[in-house]
Structure formats: C-alpha cells, structure tokens
Short mmCIF file of N, CA and C and ligand atoms in Angstrom, two decimals:
data_model
loop_
_atom_site.label_atom_id
_atom_site.label_comp_id
_atom_site.label_asym_id
_atom_site.label_seq_id
_atom_site.Cartn_x
_atom_site.Cartn_y
_atom_site.Cartn_z
N MET A 1 72.70 -7.10 75.35
CA MET A 1 71.76 -7.37 76.06
C MET A 1 71.06 -7.11 74.64
N SER A 2 70.17 -7.24 74.69
CA SER A 2 69.00 -7.52 73.69
C SER A 2 68.25 -6.11 73.55
N ASN A 3 68.61 -6.11 72.41
CA ASN A 3 67.80 -4.55 71.13
C ASN A 3 67.04 -4.70 70.15
N ILE A 4 66.46 -5.56 70.22
CA ILE A 4 64.51 -5.43 69.55
C ILE A 4 64.46 -3.80 68.87
N GLU A 5 65.30 -4.41 67.65
CA GLU A 5 64.55 -2.66 66.68
C GLU A 5 62.98 -3.60 65.81
N ARG A 6 62.84 -2.00 64.66
CA ARG A 6 61.70 -1.77 64.22
C ARG A 6 62.29 -1.17 63.28
N THR A 7 62.48 -1.72 61.61
CA THR A 7 62.77 -1.12 60.63
C THR A 7 62.16 -1.16 59.55
N LEU A 8 61.55 -0.20 58.55
CA LEU A 8 60.47 -0.59 57.01
C LEU A 8 61.04 -1.88 56.00
N SER A 9 60.74 -1.87 55.49
CA SER A 9 61.14 -2.16 54.30
C SER A 9 59.83 -2.22 53.53
N ILE A 10 60.66 -1.96 52.20
CA ILE A 10 59.56 -1.57 51.00
C ILE A 10 59.51 -3.32 50.31
N ILE A 11 58.82 -3.18 49.26
CA ILE A 11 58.94 -4.40 48.68
C ILE A 11 58.64 -3.34 47.06
N LYS A 12 59.43 -2.98 46.75
CA LYS A 12 59.24 -1.82 46.03
C LYS A 12 58.98 -2.90 43.73
N PRO A 13 57.84 -1.80 43.47
CA PRO A 13 57.61 -1.70 42.32
C PRO A 13 57.50 -3.14 41.28
N ASP A 14 59.58 -3.10 40.83
CA ASP A 14 59.71 -4.54 40.09
C ASP A 14 59.62 -5.18 40.18
N ALA A 15 59.32 -5.51 41.96
CA ALA A 15 59.88 -7.12 42.27
C ALA A 15 58.30 -7.44 42.79
N VAL A 16 56.92 -6.28 43.00
CA VAL A 16 55.41 -6.67 43.27
C VAL A 16 55.58 -6.57 41.70
N GLU A 17 55.27 -6.19 40.36
CA GLU A 17 55.51 -6.20 39.30
C GLU A 17 55.28 -8.63 38.80
N ARG A 18 56.16 -8.57 38.91
CA ARG A 18 57.23 -10.08 39.02
C ARG A 18 56.13 -10.71 40.35
N ASN A 19 55.69 -10.53 41.19
CA ASN A 19 55.30 -11.26 42.10
C ASN A 19 55.42 -12.29 42.83
N LEU A 20 56.92 -11.81 43.63
CA LEU A 20 57.97 -11.50 43.91
C LEU A 20 57.55 -11.67 45.18
N ASP A 21 57.14 -10.62 45.82
CA ASP A 21 56.59 -10.55 47.51
C ASP A 21 56.00 -12.07 48.37
N GLY A 22 55.66 -12.11 47.94
CA GLY A 22 55.99 -13.82 48.09
C GLY A 22 56.70 -14.33 48.80
N GLN A 23 58.36 -14.57 47.68
CA GLN A 23 58.77 -15.23 48.11
C GLN A 23 60.32 -13.78 49.30
N ILE A 24 59.88 -13.20 48.80
CA ILE A 24 60.86 -11.87 49.67
C ILE A 24 60.21 -11.88 50.62
N LYS A 25 58.93 -12.19 51.25
CA LYS A 25 58.15 -12.07 52.48
C LYS A 25 58.96 -13.69 52.42
N ASP A 26 58.66 -15.06 52.84
CA ASP A 26 59.51 -15.53 53.05
C ASP A 26 61.08 -15.78 53.31
N MET A 27 60.89 -14.21 53.48
CA MET A 27 63.02 -14.62 53.55
C MET A 27 62.74 -14.35 54.56
N PHE A 28 62.00 -12.35 55.00
CA PHE A 28 61.93 -11.78 55.95
C PHE A 28 61.67 -13.17 56.77
N LEU A 29 61.31 -13.92 56.86
CA LEU A 29 60.36 -14.47 58.04
C LEU A 29 61.27 -16.39 58.69
N SER A 30 62.68 -16.16 57.04
CA SER A 30 63.28 -17.61 57.85
C SER A 30 63.99 -17.50 58.22
N ASN A 31 64.17 -15.54 57.82
CA ASN A 31 65.43 -14.66 58.65
C ASN A 31 65.16 -13.83 60.08
N GLY A 32 64.30 -14.44 60.10
CA GLY A 32 63.16 -14.36 62.40
C GLY A 32 62.50 -13.25 62.77
N PHE A 33 62.99 -12.18 61.30
CA PHE A 33 62.22 -11.09 60.74
C PHE A 33 60.48 -11.27 61.46
N THR A 34 59.71 -10.72 62.48
CA THR A 34 58.69 -10.55 62.07
C THR A 34 57.81 -10.08 61.47
N ILE A 35 57.19 -9.58 60.69
CA ILE A 35 55.70 -8.49 60.33
C ILE A 35 54.74 -7.84 60.54
N VAL A 36 55.10 -7.01 61.43
CA VAL A 36 54.34 -6.49 63.20
C VAL A 36 53.05 -5.61 62.59
N GLN A 37 53.08 -4.97 61.17
CA GLN A 37 52.79 -4.85 60.03
C GLN A 37 52.97 -4.20 58.37
N GLU A 38 52.02 -4.30 58.08
CA GLU A 38 52.49 -4.81 55.85
C GLU A 38 51.27 -3.81 55.47
N LYS A 39 51.13 -4.05 54.32
CA LYS A 39 50.02 -2.81 53.73
C LYS A 39 50.59 -2.53 52.72
N LYS A 40 49.68 -3.53 50.83
CA LYS A 40 49.75 -3.35 50.13
C LYS A 40 49.51 -1.29 49.26
N ILE A 41 50.27 -0.80 49.07
CA ILE A 41 50.06 0.70 48.10
C ILE A 41 50.45 0.95 46.75
N LYS A 42 49.51 1.80 46.03
CA LYS A 42 50.58 2.33 45.52
C LYS A 42 49.92 4.38 45.94
N ILE A 43 51.58 4.74 45.44
CA ILE A 43 51.66 6.34 45.73
C ILE A 43 51.86 6.71 45.00
N GLY A 44 51.76 8.25 45.19
CA GLY A 44 51.51 8.55 43.90
C GLY A 44 52.75 9.37 43.56
N LYS A 45 53.77 10.58 42.55
CA LYS A 45 54.41 11.04 43.00
C LYS A 45 55.46 11.97 44.03
N LEU A 46 54.54 12.61 44.46
CA LEU A 46 54.01 13.71 45.43
C LEU A 46 54.71 12.73 46.43
N GLU A 47 54.02 11.37 47.48
CA GLU A 47 54.99 10.43 47.93
C GLU A 47 55.61 10.55 48.02
N ALA A 48 56.07 9.89 46.85
CA ALA A 48 57.49 9.32 47.38
C ALA A 48 58.96 10.47 46.42
N GLU A 49 58.35 11.24 46.42
CA GLU A 49 59.27 13.21 46.39
C GLU A 49 59.05 13.23 47.79
N LYS A 50 58.48 13.36 48.73
CA LYS A 50 58.80 13.56 50.12
C LYS A 50 59.72 12.19 50.56
N PHE A 51 59.19 10.63 50.47
CA PHE A 51 59.44 9.28 51.44
C PHE A 51 61.06 9.38 51.22
N TYR A 52 62.07 10.53 49.92
CA TYR A 52 63.49 10.34 49.35
C TYR A 52 64.20 11.49 49.88
N LYS A 53 63.23 12.26 49.72
CA LYS A 53 63.40 14.17 50.35
C LYS A 53 65.00 13.65 50.66
N VAL A 54 65.89 13.16 50.95
CA VAL A 54 66.91 12.77 51.15
C VAL A 54 68.05 12.30 50.40
N HIS A 55 67.11 12.15 49.80
CA HIS A 55 68.10 12.09 47.72
C HIS A 55 67.92 13.65 46.80
N GLU A 56 66.97 14.51 47.26
CA GLU A 56 66.39 15.09 46.60
C GLU A 56 67.87 16.00 45.11
N THR A 57 69.40 16.11 45.22
CA THR A 57 69.69 16.97 45.20
C THR A 57 70.55 15.81 44.37
N LYS A 58 70.41 14.02 44.74
CA LYS A 58 70.72 13.28 43.47
C LYS A 58 70.28 13.42 42.11
N PRO A 59 71.56 13.06 41.46
CA PRO A 59 71.07 13.58 39.83
C PRO A 59 69.97 12.26 39.56
N PHE A 60 69.48 11.21 40.41
CA PHE A 60 68.49 10.30 40.21
C PHE A 60 66.83 10.63 40.82
N TYR A 61 67.24 11.78 41.68
CA TYR A 61 65.99 11.58 42.06
C TYR A 61 65.15 11.34 41.49
N ASN A 62 64.39 12.27 40.15
CA ASN A 62 63.12 12.30 39.90
C ASN A 62 62.75 11.17 39.45
N ASP A 63 64.01 10.08 38.78
CA ASP A 63 63.62 8.96 37.75
C ASP A 63 63.34 7.85 39.06
N LEU A 64 64.26 8.12 40.75
CA LEU A 64 63.92 6.91 41.29
C LEU A 64 62.64 7.25 42.29
N CYS A 65 61.91 8.41 42.61
CA CYS A 65 60.49 8.30 42.96
C CYS A 65 59.30 7.96 41.25
N THR A 66 59.36 8.94 40.21
CA THR A 66 58.06 8.40 39.27
C THR A 66 58.34 6.90 38.93
N TYR A 67 59.79 5.79 39.66
CA TYR A 67 59.29 4.54 39.27
C TYR A 67 58.96 4.49 40.31
N LEU A 68 58.90 4.52 42.06
CA LEU A 68 58.63 4.05 43.03
C LEU A 68 56.84 4.20 43.52
N SER A 69 56.41 5.60 42.25
CA SER A 69 54.96 5.71 42.09
C SER A 69 55.00 4.67 40.92
N SER A 70 55.08 3.86 40.63
CA SER A 70 54.58 3.72 38.56
C SER A 70 54.25 2.82 38.90
N GLY A 71 53.87 1.67 40.81
CA GLY A 71 53.44 0.51 40.52
C GLY A 71 52.81 0.33 41.69
N PRO A 72 51.82 -1.02 42.30
CA PRO A 72 51.78 -1.28 43.90
C PRO A 72 53.14 -1.23 44.27
N ILE A 73 53.44 -1.54 45.66
CA ILE A 73 54.38 -1.37 46.39
C ILE A 73 53.26 -2.36 47.57
N VAL A 74 54.55 -3.33 48.67
CA VAL A 74 54.23 -3.77 50.50
C VAL A 74 55.06 -3.68 50.96
N VAL A 75 54.83 -2.63 51.71
CA VAL A 75 55.54 -2.05 52.63
C VAL A 75 55.11 -2.60 54.58
N MET A 76 55.99 -2.54 54.56
CA MET A 76 56.29 -3.43 56.17
C MET A 76 56.42 -3.06 57.60
N THR A 77 56.40 -3.44 58.40
CA THR A 77 57.30 -3.00 59.66
C THR A 77 57.61 -4.18 59.75
N LEU A 78 58.68 -4.65 59.97
CA LEU A 78 60.42 -5.98 60.12
C LEU A 78 60.26 -5.81 61.64
N GLU A 79 60.61 -6.37 62.83
CA GLU A 79 60.87 -6.73 63.69
C GLU A 79 61.54 -7.31 64.05
N LYS A 80 62.45 -7.15 64.76
CA LYS A 80 64.20 -8.75 64.85
C LYS A 80 64.35 -7.87 66.29
N GLU A 81 65.52 -8.37 66.81
CA GLU A 81 67.40 -8.38 66.70
C GLU A 81 67.84 -7.26 66.37
N ASN A 82 68.34 -6.31 66.92
CA ASN A 82 69.81 -5.44 64.91
C ASN A 82 68.92 -5.09 64.22
N ALA A 83 67.51 -5.39 63.72
CA ALA A 83 66.53 -5.49 62.82
C ALA A 83 67.64 -4.46 61.55
N ILE A 84 67.63 -2.94 61.42
CA ILE A 84 68.03 -2.92 60.63
C ILE A 84 68.36 -2.45 60.29
N LEU A 85 70.07 -3.81 60.53
CA LEU A 85 71.36 -4.01 59.53
C LEU A 85 70.95 -4.95 60.26
N ALA A 86 70.37 -5.82 60.50
CA ALA A 86 69.38 -6.86 60.26
C ALA A 86 69.56 -7.17 58.49
N ASN A 87 68.63 -6.26 58.28
CA ASN A 87 67.43 -5.86 56.65
C ASN A 87 68.79 -5.58 56.03
N ARG A 88 69.54 -3.98 55.99
CA ARG A 88 70.40 -4.80 55.92
C ARG A 88 71.04 -4.67 55.12
N GLU A 89 72.07 -6.42 55.72
CA GLU A 89 72.47 -6.85 55.36
C GLU A 89 72.04 -8.11 54.45
N LEU A 90 70.55 -8.58 54.89
CA LEU A 90 69.46 -9.66 53.95
C LEU A 90 69.23 -9.24 52.79
N MET A 91 69.13 -7.56 52.13
CA MET A 91 68.84 -6.84 51.65
C MET A 91 70.51 -6.41 49.95
N GLY A 92 70.71 -7.06 50.76
CA GLY A 92 72.67 -6.79 50.21
C GLY A 92 72.82 -5.37 49.44
N SER A 93 74.29 -5.39 49.11
CA SER A 93 74.40 -4.43 47.91
C SER A 93 73.28 -3.09 47.10
N THR A 94 73.30 -2.60 46.91
CA THR A 94 71.48 -1.31 46.52
C THR A 94 72.31 -2.20 45.40
N ASN A 95 73.63 -1.90 44.45
CA ASN A 95 74.47 -2.19 43.17
C ASN A 95 73.55 -4.25 42.57
N PRO A 96 72.25 -4.03 42.77
CA PRO A 96 72.32 -6.00 42.51
C PRO A 96 74.05 -6.24 42.52
N LYS A 97 75.04 -6.01 41.65
CA LYS A 97 76.06 -6.16 40.67
C LYS A 97 76.63 -6.49 41.14
N ASP A 98 76.64 -6.55 42.49
CA ASP A 98 77.75 -5.98 43.61
C ASP A 98 76.94 -6.84 45.39
N ALA A 99 75.87 -7.03 45.32
CA ALA A 99 75.26 -7.55 46.17
C ALA A 99 75.35 -9.25 46.38
N LYS A 100 75.88 -9.63 47.74
CA LYS A 100 76.29 -11.18 48.32
C LYS A 100 75.17 -12.27 47.90
N GLU A 101 75.84 -13.36 47.54
CA GLU A 101 75.17 -14.60 47.29
C GLU A 101 73.72 -15.00 48.31
N GLY A 102 72.58 -14.98 48.10
CA GLY A 102 72.35 -15.73 49.48
C GLY A 102 70.98 -14.04 49.87
N THR A 103 71.70 -12.69 49.01
CA THR A 103 70.85 -11.14 49.68
C THR A 103 69.56 -11.31 48.41
N ILE A 104 68.43 -10.72 49.58
CA ILE A 104 66.81 -10.20 48.47
C ILE A 104 67.63 -9.42 46.75
N ARG A 105 68.79 -8.71 47.57
CA ARG A 105 68.68 -7.99 46.10
C ARG A 105 69.65 -8.42 44.96
N LYS A 106 70.60 -9.72 45.31
CA LYS A 106 71.54 -10.54 44.56
C LYS A 106 70.19 -11.63 43.82
N LYS A 107 69.02 -12.38 44.49
CA LYS A 107 68.55 -13.25 44.60
C LYS A 107 67.25 -11.92 42.64
N PHE A 108 67.13 -11.38 43.06
CA PHE A 108 65.92 -10.74 42.25
C PHE A 108 66.34 -8.97 41.83
N GLY A 109 67.51 -8.35 42.40
CA GLY A 109 67.37 -7.37 41.83
C GLY A 109 67.82 -7.25 40.13
N ILE A 110 67.48 -6.86 39.37
CA ILE A 110 67.45 -6.25 37.71
C ILE A 110 68.72 -4.60 37.87
N SER A 111 68.39 -4.46 38.53
CA SER A 111 69.63 -3.58 38.40
C SER A 111 69.60 -2.33 40.07
N ILE A 112 70.23 -1.20 39.82
CA ILE A 112 70.97 -0.44 40.36
C ILE A 112 69.60 0.66 40.94
N ASP A 113 68.72 0.01 40.04
CA ASP A 113 67.13 1.38 39.50
C ASP A 113 65.96 0.45 40.33
N LYS A 114 66.21 -1.03 39.52
CA LYS A 114 65.40 -1.93 40.25
C LYS A 114 65.83 -2.81 41.14
N ASN A 115 66.04 -2.97 41.44
CA ASN A 115 66.62 -3.46 42.34
C ASN A 115 65.59 -4.58 44.16
N SER A 116 64.40 -4.05 43.45
CA SER A 116 63.57 -5.22 44.73
C SER A 116 62.85 -4.56 46.40
N VAL A 117 64.26 -3.92 46.26
CA VAL A 117 63.27 -3.68 48.36
C VAL A 117 64.73 -2.19 48.46
N HIS A 118 63.28 -2.24 49.42
CA HIS A 118 63.86 -0.36 50.63
C HIS A 118 64.17 -1.21 52.31
N GLY A 119 65.20 -0.33 52.84
CA GLY A 119 65.44 -0.58 54.15
C GLY A 119 65.68 0.19 54.68
N SER A 120 64.98 0.96 55.64
CA SER A 120 65.85 2.16 56.40
C SER A 120 66.90 1.74 57.38
N ASP A 121 67.51 2.80 56.59
CA ASP A 121 69.22 3.06 57.05
C ASP A 121 69.78 3.05 58.82
N SER A 122 69.27 3.59 59.50
CA SER A 122 69.54 4.11 60.33
C SER A 122 68.35 3.95 61.93
N PRO A 123 68.31 3.69 62.69
CA PRO A 123 67.28 4.05 63.64
C PRO A 123 66.03 4.95 63.77
N GLU A 124 67.18 6.66 64.03
CA GLU A 124 66.29 7.51 63.12
C GLU A 124 64.97 7.68 61.97
N ASN A 125 66.25 6.91 61.27
CA ASN A 125 64.88 7.23 59.95
C ASN A 125 63.99 5.98 60.05
N ALA A 126 64.81 4.67 60.41
CA ALA A 126 63.74 3.90 60.66
C ALA A 126 62.46 4.39 61.55
N LYS A 127 62.04 5.12 62.31
CA LYS A 127 61.42 5.59 63.42
C LYS A 127 60.49 6.42 62.08
N ILE A 128 61.83 7.83 61.52
CA ILE A 128 60.99 8.58 60.23
C ILE A 128 59.35 7.77 59.35
N GLU A 129 60.22 6.68 58.44
CA GLU A 129 59.96 5.72 57.61
C GLU A 129 58.58 5.50 57.95
N ILE A 130 58.25 3.89 59.09
CA ILE A 130 57.16 3.80 59.15
C ILE A 130 56.36 4.90 60.03
N ASP A 131 56.79 5.60 60.13
CA ASP A 131 55.26 7.02 60.77
C ASP A 131 54.50 7.69 59.80
N PHE A 132 55.17 7.10 58.35
CA PHE A 132 55.48 7.79 56.42
C PHE A 132 54.38 7.32 56.26
N PHE A 133 54.65 5.65 56.88
CA PHE A 133 53.51 4.45 56.20
C PHE A 133 52.73 4.18 56.48
N PHE A 134 52.20 4.41 58.46
CA PHE A 134 51.47 4.20 59.33
C PHE A 134 51.19 5.62 60.07
N ASN A 135 51.06 5.91 60.30
CA ASN A 135 51.00 6.45 61.87
C ASN A 135 50.11 8.48 61.24
N SER A 136 51.20 8.02 59.59
CA SER A 136 49.66 9.35 59.04
C SER A 136 48.28 9.45 58.84
P1 IDP B 201 70.23 2.26 49.69
O1 IDP B 201 67.84 2.04 48.62
O2 IDP B 201 70.43 0.93 48.87
O3 IDP B 201 69.68 3.09 50.51
P2 IDP B 201 70.52 4.95 48.42
O4 IDP B 201 71.50 5.20 47.95
O5 IDP B 201 69.71 5.27 49.90
O6 IDP B 201 70.39 3.30 48.79
O7 IDP B 201 68.88 5.01 46.85
C1 IDP B 201 68.10 4.36 47.60
C2 IDP B 201 67.76 4.25 46.08
O8 IDP B 201 68.28 4.76 44.60
C3 IDP B 201 67.87 3.68 45.85
O9 IDP B 201 67.44 1.39 46.13
C4 IDP B 201 68.38 3.49 44.37
O10 IDP B 201 66.94 2.42 43.79
C5 IDP B 201 68.39 3.87 43.33
N1 IDP B 201 70.02 3.89 43.58
C6 IDP B 201 71.07 4.93 44.35
N2 IDP B 201 72.27 4.84 43.38
C7 IDP B 201 71.29 5.24 42.26
C8 IDP B 201 72.25 5.53 40.80
O11 IDP B 201 73.67 6.36 40.87
N3 IDP B 201 70.95 5.65 39.79
C9 IDP B 201 70.33 5.45 39.94
N4 IDP B 201 69.39 4.99 41.08
C10 IDP B 201 69.95 4.64 42.08
MG1 MG B 202 68.69 4.09 51.93
#
C-alpha cells in the first residue's frame, strides 16, 4: 500500500552560510523527494525556543536555539513515499562523525551542533513542524 508522507526539512545556518542549500536541495530531488513548499527565513531566538521545545531540558538547548536563530535557514515541506524515515536516512546520524557515506550530514556536517539539516522524526511531529512554519 502506498504511504505518501510529508516531512519538514530545515537547511540550518551553517549550510546556508556556506551556500550549500542548492546542493542539498539537489540531493532531496535526486532521491525522489518533491519540494512542496519552501522559504528562506531568519527566525528569532523565541521562535527557535518554541520549535525545539522538546529539547528544553537538554544541556545544549540554549546553544541550539541561539544557533538556529543565528542566520538564514531554508525551510521546506518534502513529500515522498515514507518521507519521514526516508529523510532521516538521507540526513544521516545526528553526529556527522557517525553518519554513513552518501548522507547529507556526512557530506556537509561540521559537528554535532552544526550538522546542516533538521528533519522531522515522526508523523505527529512532521505535522506539528509543517504547521509551525507554513500554517501560522
Ligand atoms: P536530530 O536533529 O538528528 O533529530 P536531536 O536529538 O533531535 O537530533 O537534536 C536536535 C539537534 O540538537 C541536533 O540536530 C543537534 O544540532 C543538536 N544536538 C543534539 N545533541 C547534541 C549534543 O549532544 N550537543 C550539542 N548539540 C546537540
Ligand atoms: Mg530531532
């Protein structure tokens, strides 16, 4: 049975700053994703805190929110069969050091905090995150 899903992808400040957004978008397209919605924005610290609220108890939460709001980001809704898992696979492990060959984070990630992309981790969060950026 087909299971076309939508997921939220963010090209984070470290990648936009290095002008990697075109190459990263090409990786999504060549892996069969459709970019349904897209915008380049800069968010404020408070918005970043809201977006990453699930991590509010983590020691890296403040730095993470400062970082996500530090420069322009490209936010996209991606669509594909099983898009949520497919995007997590294409992104690679959170720490680029552990990411497999051919993944976005292996190719472009600098460190665990500057890991170039965000992707939703469940259907429930994909809906919340797409609404956060595109239906608010
Ligand atoms: P994910 O982006 O692979 O889903 P999460 O565990 O949801 O990873 O963490 C969200 C973001 O927080 C990561 O992408 C990374 O930028 C940052 N992060 C995660 N763990 C650490 C850490 O141990 N130190 C610093 N930053 C971290
Ligand atoms: Mg996550």
